[in-house]
Coordinates of C-alpha atoms in Angstrom, one line a residue:
M7 CA -23.0 15.8 3.8
N8 CA -23.1 15.0 0.5
K9 CA -20.4 13.6 -1.8
R10 CA -18.5 16.9 -3.1
A11 CA -17.7 17.8 0.5
T12 CA -16.6 14.3 1.0
V13 CA -14.2 14.3 -1.2
P14 CA -12.2 16.9 -0.6
L15 CA -12.0 15.4 3.2
L16 CA -11.3 12.2 2.2
L17 CA -8.2 13.3 -0.6
G18 CA -7.2 16.6 2.3
G19 CA -6.6 13.6 4.3
Q20 CA -4.8 11.8 2.2
A21 CA -2.5 15.0 1.3
V22 CA -1.6 15.8 4.6
N23 CA -0.4 12.3 5.5
G24 CA 1.4 11.7 2.5
F25 CA 3.1 14.9 3.2
G26 CA 4.4 13.9 6.5
D27 CA 5.0 9.6 5.5
G28 CA 7.4 11.6 2.8
L29 CA 9.3 13.8 5.4
W30 CA 9.6 10.2 8.1
F31 CA 10.2 7.7 5.3
S32 CA 13.3 9.9 3.7
I33 CA 15.2 10.3 6.7
W34 CA 13.9 7.4 9.7
A35 CA 17.3 5.4 8.4
I36 CA 19.7 8.4 8.9
Y37 CA 17.2 9.1 12.4
F38 CA 17.7 6.0 13.5
T39 CA 21.1 4.6 12.9
R40 CA 23.4 8.3 13.1
I41 CA 21.7 10.3 15.4
Q42 CA 20.6 7.6 17.5
H43 CA 23.4 5.4 17.0
I44 CA 20.9 2.0 16.7
P45 CA 23.2 -0.5 14.7
A46 CA 22.1 -0.8 10.8
E47 CA 21.6 -4.7 11.6
S48 CA 19.3 -3.9 14.9
M49 CA 17.2 -1.0 12.8
G50 CA 16.6 -3.9 10.0
L51 CA 15.8 -6.7 13.0
A52 CA 13.2 -4.7 14.8
I53 CA 11.3 -2.9 11.8
G54 CA 11.3 -6.3 10.3
I55 CA 9.8 -7.7 13.1
G56 CA 7.3 -4.6 13.3
G57 CA 6.3 -5.4 9.8
V58 CA 4.6 -9.0 11.2
A59 CA 2.8 -6.7 13.9
G60 CA 1.1 -4.7 10.7
F61 CA 0.5 -8.6 9.3
L62 CA -1.3 -9.1 12.2
A63 CA -3.8 -6.6 13.1
A64 CA -5.4 -5.8 10.5
I65 CA -7.9 -8.5 10.1
P66 CA -8.9 -7.6 13.7
V67 CA -8.7 -4.7 13.5
G68 CA -11.4 -4.1 10.3
T69 CA -13.3 -6.4 11.8
A70 CA -14.0 -3.5 14.5
A71 CA -14.4 -1.1 11.6
D72 CA -17.8 -3.3 10.8
R73 CA -18.7 -3.4 14.0
R74 CA -18.2 0.4 15.3
G75 CA -17.6 1.9 12.4
P76 CA -15.4 2.6 9.6
R77 CA -14.9 6.4 10.1
E78 CA -14.6 5.8 13.8
V79 CA -11.7 3.7 14.0
L80 CA -10.2 4.9 11.1
F81 CA -9.9 8.5 13.8
L82 CA -8.9 6.2 16.6
I83 CA -5.7 4.4 13.8
V84 CA -4.7 8.0 12.9
L85 CA -5.1 9.1 16.3
L86 CA -2.5 6.4 17.2
R87 CA -0.2 6.3 14.8
G88 CA 0.1 10.1 15.5
A89 CA 1.0 9.3 19.2
A90 CA 3.8 5.6 18.0
S91 CA 5.1 8.3 15.4
A92 CA 6.0 11.1 18.2
A93 CA 7.1 7.7 20.5
Y94 CA 9.9 7.7 17.7
I95 CA 12.0 10.8 19.3
F96 CA 12.3 8.2 22.6
V97 CA 13.8 5.8 20.4
D98 CA 17.5 4.5 21.5
D99 CA 17.7 1.4 21.2
F100 CA 17.1 -2.4 19.9
W101 CA 14.1 -2.8 22.3
S102 CA 12.7 0.1 22.8
L103 CA 12.5 0.2 18.3
L104 CA 10.9 -2.8 18.5
I105 CA 8.1 -1.8 21.0
V106 CA 7.0 1.1 19.1
S107 CA 7.9 -0.2 15.7
C108 CA 5.5 -3.1 16.7
C109 CA 2.4 0.0 16.8
Y110 CA 3.3 2.1 14.9
S111 CA 3.3 -0.7 12.0
A112 CA 0.2 -2.5 13.1
V113 CA -2.1 0.6 12.3
Q114 CA -0.1 2.0 10.1
S115 CA -1.1 -1.3 8.2
S116 CA -4.6 -1.8 9.4
G117 CA -5.5 1.7 8.4
V118 CA -5.5 0.6 4.6
G119 CA -7.9 -1.7 5.4
V120 CA -10.3 0.1 6.8
R121 CA -9.7 3.6 4.6
V122 CA -10.8 1.5 1.6
S123 CA -13.5 -0.2 3.1
L124 CA -15.2 3.7 3.8
V125 CA -14.1 4.7 1.0
Y126 CA -16.3 2.3 -0.8
Q127 CA -19.5 2.2 1.6
L128 CA -19.4 6.0 1.2
M129 CA -19.7 6.2 -2.6
D130 CA -20.6 3.9 -5.0
K131 CA -18.5 1.0 -6.6
E132 CA -16.9 3.0 -9.3
N133 CA -16.6 5.8 -7.4
S134 CA -14.6 4.9 -4.7
L135 CA -11.7 3.9 -7.6
R136 CA -11.4 7.1 -8.5
V137 CA -11.9 8.2 -5.4
L138 CA -9.0 5.5 -4.3
A139 CA -6.7 6.6 -7.2
Q140 CA -6.8 9.8 -6.8
G141 CA -6.0 10.2 -3.1
R142 CA -2.9 7.7 -4.6
V143 CA -2.4 10.4 -7.2
V144 CA -2.4 13.7 -4.1
Q145 CA -0.8 10.9 -1.8
H146 CA 2.6 10.8 -4.6
I147 CA 2.5 14.8 -4.9
A148 CA 2.5 15.4 -0.8
Y149 CA 4.9 12.5 -0.5
A150 CA 7.0 14.3 -3.1
A151 CA 6.4 17.4 -1.2
G152 CA 7.6 15.2 1.9
A153 CA 10.9 14.1 0.7
G154 CA 12.0 17.9 -0.6
A155 CA 11.6 18.6 3.3
A156 CA 13.0 15.8 4.1
M157 CA 16.4 17.0 2.6
L158 CA 16.3 20.8 4.3
V159 CA 16.8 18.0 6.7
L160 CA 19.0 15.9 6.1
A161 CA 21.5 18.8 5.2
N162 CA 21.3 20.0 8.6
G163 CA 22.2 16.9 10.2
G164 CA 20.8 17.7 13.2
R165 CA 19.1 16.3 16.2
S166 CA 17.1 19.2 16.9
V167 CA 15.8 18.9 13.2
F168 CA 15.2 15.4 12.9
V169 CA 13.2 15.6 16.2
A170 CA 11.6 18.9 15.4
S171 CA 10.7 16.3 11.8
I172 CA 8.9 13.6 13.6
L173 CA 6.9 16.5 15.5
V174 CA 5.7 17.7 12.2
N175 CA 5.0 14.5 11.4
A176 CA 3.2 13.5 14.6
V177 CA 1.1 17.1 13.8
T178 CA -0.3 15.7 10.6
F179 CA -1.8 13.1 11.8
A180 CA -3.8 15.0 13.6
V181 CA -4.7 16.9 11.4
T182 CA -5.4 13.7 9.4
A183 CA -7.3 13.0 12.4
V184 CA -9.7 15.7 12.2
L185 CA -10.3 15.3 8.8
T186 CA -11.4 11.8 9.1
L187 CA -14.0 12.9 11.6
A188 CA -15.4 15.2 9.2
L189 CA -16.6 12.5 7.3
P190 CA -20.3 11.1 7.1
H191 CA -21.0 8.9 9.3
V192 CA -21.7 4.8 8.1
P193 CA -23.5 2.9 10.4
A194 CA -22.1 -0.2 12.1
T195 CA -23.2 -3.3 11.1
P196 CA -26.0 -4.9 13.8
A197 CA -25.2 -7.3 16.2
E198 CA -28.3 -9.9 14.3
R199 CA -26.3 -9.0 10.9
Q200 CA -22.9 -9.4 12.5
H201 CA -19.8 -11.7 10.0
K202 CA -17.7 -14.2 12.4
S203 CA -14.1 -12.8 13.3
T204 CA -12.8 -15.4 11.3
A205 CA -15.7 -15.2 8.5
V206 CA -13.1 -13.9 5.6
L207 CA -10.6 -16.8 6.8
R208 CA -13.1 -19.3 5.9
D209 CA -13.7 -18.3 2.7
L210 CA -10.7 -19.6 0.6
P211 CA -11.2 -17.7 -2.7
Y212 CA -11.4 -14.7 -1.5
V213 CA -7.6 -15.9 1.0
G214 CA -5.8 -17.3 -2.4
L215 CA -6.9 -14.5 -4.7
M216 CA -6.0 -11.6 -2.2
S217 CA -2.1 -13.8 -1.2
T218 CA -1.7 -14.8 -4.7
T219 CA -1.8 -11.1 -6.3
A220 CA -0.2 -9.5 -2.8
L221 CA 3.2 -11.2 -4.3
L222 CA 3.3 -8.1 -6.8
S223 CA 3.7 -5.1 -4.3
L224 CA 7.1 -7.0 -4.5
C225 CA 7.3 -4.2 -7.0
W226 CA 7.9 -1.7 -3.8
P227 CA 10.9 -3.5 -1.9
L228 CA 12.1 -4.4 -5.4
L229 CA 12.1 -0.1 -6.4
S230 CA 13.2 0.8 -2.6
S231 CA 15.6 -2.2 -1.7
G232 CA 16.6 -4.3 -4.6
L233 CA 17.2 -1.2 -7.3
P234 CA 19.7 0.7 -5.8
L235 CA 21.7 -2.4 -4.6
W236 CA 22.1 -3.3 -8.0
I237 CA 22.7 -0.1 -9.6
A238 CA 25.7 0.2 -6.7
E239 CA 27.3 -3.4 -7.2
G240 CA 25.4 -4.9 -10.2
T241 CA 25.2 -2.1 -13.2
E242 CA 27.7 0.8 -14.3
A243 CA 25.1 3.1 -13.9
P244 CA 25.7 6.1 -11.5
L245 CA 24.4 5.7 -8.3
W246 CA 22.0 8.6 -8.6
T247 CA 20.2 7.2 -11.1
A248 CA 18.1 4.8 -8.3
G249 CA 16.9 8.8 -7.1
L250 CA 15.8 9.2 -11.1
A251 CA 13.3 5.8 -10.9
V252 CA 12.2 7.2 -8.3
A253 CA 10.6 10.5 -9.6
V254 CA 10.0 9.1 -12.7
S255 CA 7.3 5.9 -10.7
S256 CA 6.2 9.1 -8.9
L257 CA 5.5 11.5 -11.7
A258 CA 3.7 8.6 -13.9
I259 CA 1.4 7.5 -10.7
A260 CA 0.3 10.9 -10.5
L261 CA -0.4 11.4 -14.8
F262 CA -2.0 8.2 -15.2
Q263 CA -3.4 6.0 -11.5
V264 CA -7.0 7.3 -12.6
R265 CA -6.6 6.5 -16.0
V266 CA -5.6 3.4 -15.1
T267 CA -7.6 2.6 -12.6
R268 CA -10.6 3.3 -15.2
Q269 CA -9.9 0.0 -16.5
A270 CA -10.2 -2.3 -13.4
V271 CA -14.2 -1.4 -12.8
D272 CA -15.1 -5.1 -12.7
V273 CA -13.2 -8.2 -11.9
P274 CA -13.3 -9.5 -15.2
R275 CA -10.8 -6.0 -16.4
S276 CA -9.4 -6.4 -12.8
V277 CA -8.1 -10.4 -13.7
R278 CA -7.0 -8.6 -16.6
S279 CA -4.8 -5.8 -15.0
N280 CA -3.6 -8.1 -12.8
R281 CA -2.0 -10.2 -15.6
V282 CA -1.0 -7.0 -17.8
S283 CA 0.9 -6.3 -14.2
A284 CA 2.8 -9.7 -13.6
L285 CA 3.6 -9.8 -17.4
A286 CA 5.0 -6.1 -16.9
L287 CA 7.1 -7.0 -13.8
G288 CA 8.8 -9.7 -15.9
C289 CA 9.3 -7.8 -18.2
C290 CA 11.0 -5.6 -15.6
C291 CA 13.1 -7.9 -14.0
L292 CA 14.3 -9.2 -16.6
I293 CA 15.5 -5.5 -18.2
F294 CA 17.4 -4.8 -14.6
A295 CA 19.3 -8.4 -15.5
A296 CA 20.3 -6.7 -18.6
A297 CA 21.3 -3.6 -17.3
A298 CA 24.6 -5.5 -16.1
W299 CA 26.2 -6.3 -19.7
A300 CA 26.1 -2.6 -20.3
G301 CA 29.6 -1.2 -20.9
N302 CA 29.1 1.7 -20.2
P303 CA 27.4 4.5 -17.5
L304 CA 25.0 6.2 -20.3
L305 CA 24.1 2.5 -22.1
A306 CA 23.2 1.0 -18.5
T307 CA 21.1 4.4 -17.1
L308 CA 19.0 3.8 -20.8
V309 CA 18.7 0.4 -19.4
I310 CA 17.5 0.8 -15.8
V311 CA 15.1 3.8 -17.5
L312 CA 13.4 1.6 -19.8
G313 CA 13.1 -1.0 -17.1
M314 CA 11.5 1.5 -14.8
G315 CA 9.0 2.1 -17.5
A316 CA 7.8 -2.0 -17.2
H317 CA 7.9 -0.8 -13.1
V318 CA 5.7 1.1 -13.2
V319 CA 3.3 0.1 -15.8
G320 CA 3.3 -2.7 -13.5
E321 CA 2.5 -0.8 -10.2
L322 CA -0.5 1.5 -11.4
F323 CA -1.9 -1.4 -13.1
Y324 CA -1.1 -4.3 -9.8
V325 CA -2.8 -1.2 -7.9
S326 CA -6.1 -0.8 -10.3
S327 CA -6.6 -4.4 -10.0
R328 CA -6.2 -5.3 -6.5
W329 CA -8.3 -2.5 -5.4
G330 CA -11.1 -3.7 -8.3
L331 CA -10.8 -7.5 -7.7
S332 CA -10.7 -6.8 -3.1
L333 CA -14.0 -4.5 -3.6
G334 CA -15.6 -7.3 -5.9
F335 CA -16.0 -10.3 -4.3
M336 CA -16.1 -8.6 -0.8
V337 CA -19.1 -10.5 1.9
K338 CA -22.2 -7.4 2.3
E339 CA -21.9 -6.1 6.2
A340 CA -18.2 -7.4 6.5
E341 CA -16.4 -4.8 4.0
G342 CA -13.9 -4.2 7.0
Q343 CA -12.2 -7.5 7.8
Y344 CA -11.9 -8.5 4.1
Q345 CA -10.3 -5.0 3.5
G346 CA -8.2 -6.0 6.8
L347 CA -7.5 -9.5 5.0
T348 CA -6.4 -7.4 1.7
A349 CA -3.8 -5.3 4.4
S350 CA -3.1 -8.1 5.8
T351 CA -1.5 -9.9 3.3
E352 CA -0.2 -7.2 1.2
S353 CA 1.8 -5.3 4.3
G354 CA 3.3 -9.3 5.4
A355 CA 4.5 -9.6 1.3
T356 CA 6.2 -5.8 1.9
A357 CA 7.9 -7.2 5.3
L358 CA 9.2 -10.0 3.6
G359 CA 10.3 -8.5 0.0
P360 CA 13.3 -6.5 1.5
A361 CA 15.3 -9.1 2.5
L362 CA 13.8 -11.8 -0.4
V363 CA 14.3 -9.1 -2.8
T364 CA 18.4 -8.3 -1.3
A365 CA 19.1 -11.8 -0.7
L366 CA 18.0 -12.6 -4.9
V367 CA 19.9 -9.1 -5.9
S368 CA 22.9 -9.3 -4.3
G369 CA 23.0 -13.0 -3.9
A370 CA 21.7 -14.3 -6.9
R371 CA 22.6 -11.7 -9.4
E372 CA 20.9 -11.6 -13.0
A373 CA 19.7 -15.2 -11.9
G374 CA 18.5 -13.7 -9.1
W375 CA 16.3 -11.2 -11.0
L376 CA 15.0 -13.8 -13.2
V377 CA 13.9 -15.4 -10.6
L378 CA 12.2 -12.2 -8.6
G379 CA 10.5 -11.9 -12.5
A380 CA 9.0 -15.8 -12.9
L381 CA 7.4 -15.5 -9.4
F382 CA 5.7 -12.1 -10.5
L383 CA 4.4 -14.3 -13.6
L384 CA 3.8 -17.4 -11.3
S385 CA 1.5 -15.7 -9.2
T386 CA -0.9 -14.6 -11.6
A387 CA -1.7 -17.5 -13.1
P388 CA -4.2 -19.0 -10.3
V389 CA -6.1 -15.7 -10.6
G390 CA -8.2 -16.6 -13.4
A391 CA -9.8 -19.7 -12.0
L392 CA -9.5 -18.1 -8.5
S393 CA -11.8 -15.1 -9.7
R394 CA -14.2 -18.0 -11.3
R395 CA -14.6 -19.4 -8.3
A396 CA -15.1 -17.0 -6.1
E397 CA -18.3 -15.9 -8.7
R398 CA -20.2 -18.7 -7.6
D399 CA -20.6 -17.1 -4.0
P400 CA -24.0 -16.0 -4.3
R401 CA -23.5 -13.4 -1.4
R402 CA -21.3 -11.9 -3.6
V403 CA -23.4 -11.3 -6.7
A404 CA -26.6 -10.4 -4.2
W405 CA -24.7 -7.7 -2.9
T406 CA -23.3 -5.9 -5.8
D407 CA -26.1 -6.1 -7.7
E408 CA -28.4 -5.1 -4.4
R409 CA -25.6 -2.4 -3.7
T410 CA -25.8 -0.8 -7.6
K411 CA -29.6 -1.4 -7.1
E412 CA -29.4 1.3 -3.9
R413 CA -27.1 3.8 -5.1
K414 CA -28.8 4.7 -8.9
A415 CA -31.8 4.9 -6.7
A416 CA -30.3 7.4 -4.3
C417 CA -28.5 9.3 -7.0

């Protein structure tokens, strides 16, 4: 199968999956608390523990992708995620929610790394970055469509409609699985060249890079948890401003993600993109803190929108730099394992993020925003040194040169 056929399949899978995600993540909190009558505190605890399961599963699943082939493992992950999503129909208390959430989060988080590994092995580095960016654009557009469908579900409010929505989400995973299986096969790493399952954990520069840069992923719980709470409790801005912030973010990603990702086609530019992201997110926190001093709803809304502009810049450059660094420093024939660690560190940060962001914003108010901004800025401090240390590893340099020559020759 040629590249022209491969890319539509990849993007088609992202679109179908994005619609299901937009539908589900827009209704799940209401479904669990008002339809299944699970207390909000119990729901939050179960979902949080499920995030830990995702953190633990990503590296073993990534290693399996190296040994069994990334396409086949991703196919299985997508099917399992569909089965776990359908199982939410039967959740009616803390323990059943905990079990299903652990299963769902484990395959959700590990699937991110396997998919990146598959895309990277299907095409050359520059085109893989472009396709990853295009996939994120398509996913966000489809996510918005799914969120629109969720509005109809929420307006109806009946249990049967919620159950039907859960089944629709499960079907999107089945369709995505079929599209995944239609992709070209990527051979598994031969047994004699396989790396130990803990190889990536002993690659300290890579672990350090992925752990520090993952702190910038707090930009997502900042938007989903911290900002709505801050608008409601700490500013004069109307509550609908939180929805406006999400819309602005989705639109900007659709318009600019591919363009921004071109700035991270090599390691030096990825490091610079990481610094731009940290600076923008630090400014975003400062601006959101200043919204508390706006004396009327209009001014407060304008300040929030200005802060969202900085947040969008930070998110766009974070995603592109993360791809550039994680792909640029992988070791040959351990792509799945390395991307598993990348997904693991990010899922760990985002799992703990809502509690951290909420505690800072709600407990410390303006000072909490300043602490969060300082955390963003400090996270980028070691990235340059860690990158220089990682570049000394000949396995990475030799692989990059060799792979580039192979791809050019193939073209």
